[in-house]
C-alpha positions as protocol buffer text, in pm:
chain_id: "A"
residue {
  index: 1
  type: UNK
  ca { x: 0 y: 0 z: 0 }
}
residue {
  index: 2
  type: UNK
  ca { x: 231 y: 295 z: -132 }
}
residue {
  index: 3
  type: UNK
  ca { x: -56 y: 586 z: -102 }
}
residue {
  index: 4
  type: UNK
  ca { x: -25 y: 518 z: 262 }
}
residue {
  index: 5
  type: UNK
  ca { x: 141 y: 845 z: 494 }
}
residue {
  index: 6
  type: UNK
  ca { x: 484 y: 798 z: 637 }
}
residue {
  index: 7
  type: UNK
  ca { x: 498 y: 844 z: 981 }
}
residue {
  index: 8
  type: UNK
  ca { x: 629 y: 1184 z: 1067 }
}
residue {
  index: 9
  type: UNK
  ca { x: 838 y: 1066 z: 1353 }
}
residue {
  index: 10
  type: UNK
  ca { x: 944 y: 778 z: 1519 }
}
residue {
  index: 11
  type: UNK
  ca { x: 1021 y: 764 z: 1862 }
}
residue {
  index: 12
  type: UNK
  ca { x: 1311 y: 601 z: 1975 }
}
residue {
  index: 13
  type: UNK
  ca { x: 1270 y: 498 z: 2287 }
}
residue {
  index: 14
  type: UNK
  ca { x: 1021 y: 232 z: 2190 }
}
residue {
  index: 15
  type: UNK
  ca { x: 928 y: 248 z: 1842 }
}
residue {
  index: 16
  type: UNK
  ca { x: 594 y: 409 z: 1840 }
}
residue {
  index: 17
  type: UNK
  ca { x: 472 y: 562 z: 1496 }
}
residue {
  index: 18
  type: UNK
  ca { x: 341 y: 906 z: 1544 }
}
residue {
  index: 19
  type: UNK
  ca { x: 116 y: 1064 z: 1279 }
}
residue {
  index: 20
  type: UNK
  ca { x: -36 y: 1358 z: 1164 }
}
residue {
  index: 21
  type: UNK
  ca { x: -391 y: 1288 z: 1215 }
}
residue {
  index: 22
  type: UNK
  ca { x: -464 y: 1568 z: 902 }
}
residue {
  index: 23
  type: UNK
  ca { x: -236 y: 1404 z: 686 }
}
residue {
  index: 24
  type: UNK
  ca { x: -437 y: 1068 z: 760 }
}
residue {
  index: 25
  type: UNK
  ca { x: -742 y: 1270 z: 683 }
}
residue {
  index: 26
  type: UNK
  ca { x: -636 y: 1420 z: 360 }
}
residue {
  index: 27
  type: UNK
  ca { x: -961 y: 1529 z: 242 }
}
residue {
  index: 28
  type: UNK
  ca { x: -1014 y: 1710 z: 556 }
}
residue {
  index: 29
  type: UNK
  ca { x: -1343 y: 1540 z: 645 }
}
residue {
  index: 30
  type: UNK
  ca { x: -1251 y: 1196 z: 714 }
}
residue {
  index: 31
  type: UNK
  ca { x: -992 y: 874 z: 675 }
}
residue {
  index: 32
  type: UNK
  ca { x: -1099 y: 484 z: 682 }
}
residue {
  index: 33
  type: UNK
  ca { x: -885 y: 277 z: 853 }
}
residue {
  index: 34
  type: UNK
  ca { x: -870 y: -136 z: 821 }
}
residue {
  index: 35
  type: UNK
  ca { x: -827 y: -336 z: 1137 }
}
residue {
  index: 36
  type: UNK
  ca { x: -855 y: -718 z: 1075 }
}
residue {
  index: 37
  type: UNK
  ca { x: -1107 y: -657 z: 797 }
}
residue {
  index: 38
  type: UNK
  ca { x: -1330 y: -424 z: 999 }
}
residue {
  index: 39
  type: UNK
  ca { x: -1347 y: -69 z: 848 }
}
residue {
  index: 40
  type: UNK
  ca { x: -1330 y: 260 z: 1088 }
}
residue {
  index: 41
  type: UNK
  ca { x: -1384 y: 575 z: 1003 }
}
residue {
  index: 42
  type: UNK
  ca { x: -1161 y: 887 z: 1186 }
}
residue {
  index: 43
  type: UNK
  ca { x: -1349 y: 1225 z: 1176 }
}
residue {
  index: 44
  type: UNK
  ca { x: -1184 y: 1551 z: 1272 }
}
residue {
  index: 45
  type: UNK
  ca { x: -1432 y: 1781 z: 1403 }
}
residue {
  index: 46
  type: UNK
  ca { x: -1499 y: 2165 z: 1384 }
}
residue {
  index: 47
  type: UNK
  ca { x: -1347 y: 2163 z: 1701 }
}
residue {
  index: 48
  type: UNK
  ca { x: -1067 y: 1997 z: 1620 }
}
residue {
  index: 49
  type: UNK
  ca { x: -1081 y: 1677 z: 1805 }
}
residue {
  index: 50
  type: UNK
  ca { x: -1116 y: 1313 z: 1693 }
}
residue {
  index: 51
  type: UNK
  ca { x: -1390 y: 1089 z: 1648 }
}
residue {
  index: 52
  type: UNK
  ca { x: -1305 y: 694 z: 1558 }
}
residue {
  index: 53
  type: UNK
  ca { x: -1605 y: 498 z: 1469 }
}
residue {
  index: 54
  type: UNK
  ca { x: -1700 y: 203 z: 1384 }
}
């Protein structure tokens, strides 16, 4: 999956991916994100906070 973001840091101390959650969300209304076949959808509000549903 190549269209996929690159994390935009990793950190060091024990390997955790961090991401921007607006480059996840490219459209700016929403990404879908796979987990063992189930689809979830992340919303960013108008308020700026994050809704994961499923």
């Amino acid at each position: 999956m190549s269209g996929l973001p690159k994390p935009v840091a990793i950190e060091p101390s024990d390997g955790t991916a961090i991401y921007d959650a607006r480059a996840l969300v490219t459209n700016g209304v929403k990404a879908l994100i796979v987990l063992d076949g189930q689809i979830y959808t992340l919303r960013i509000t108008r308020a700026g906070k994050l809704i994961l549903t499923k």
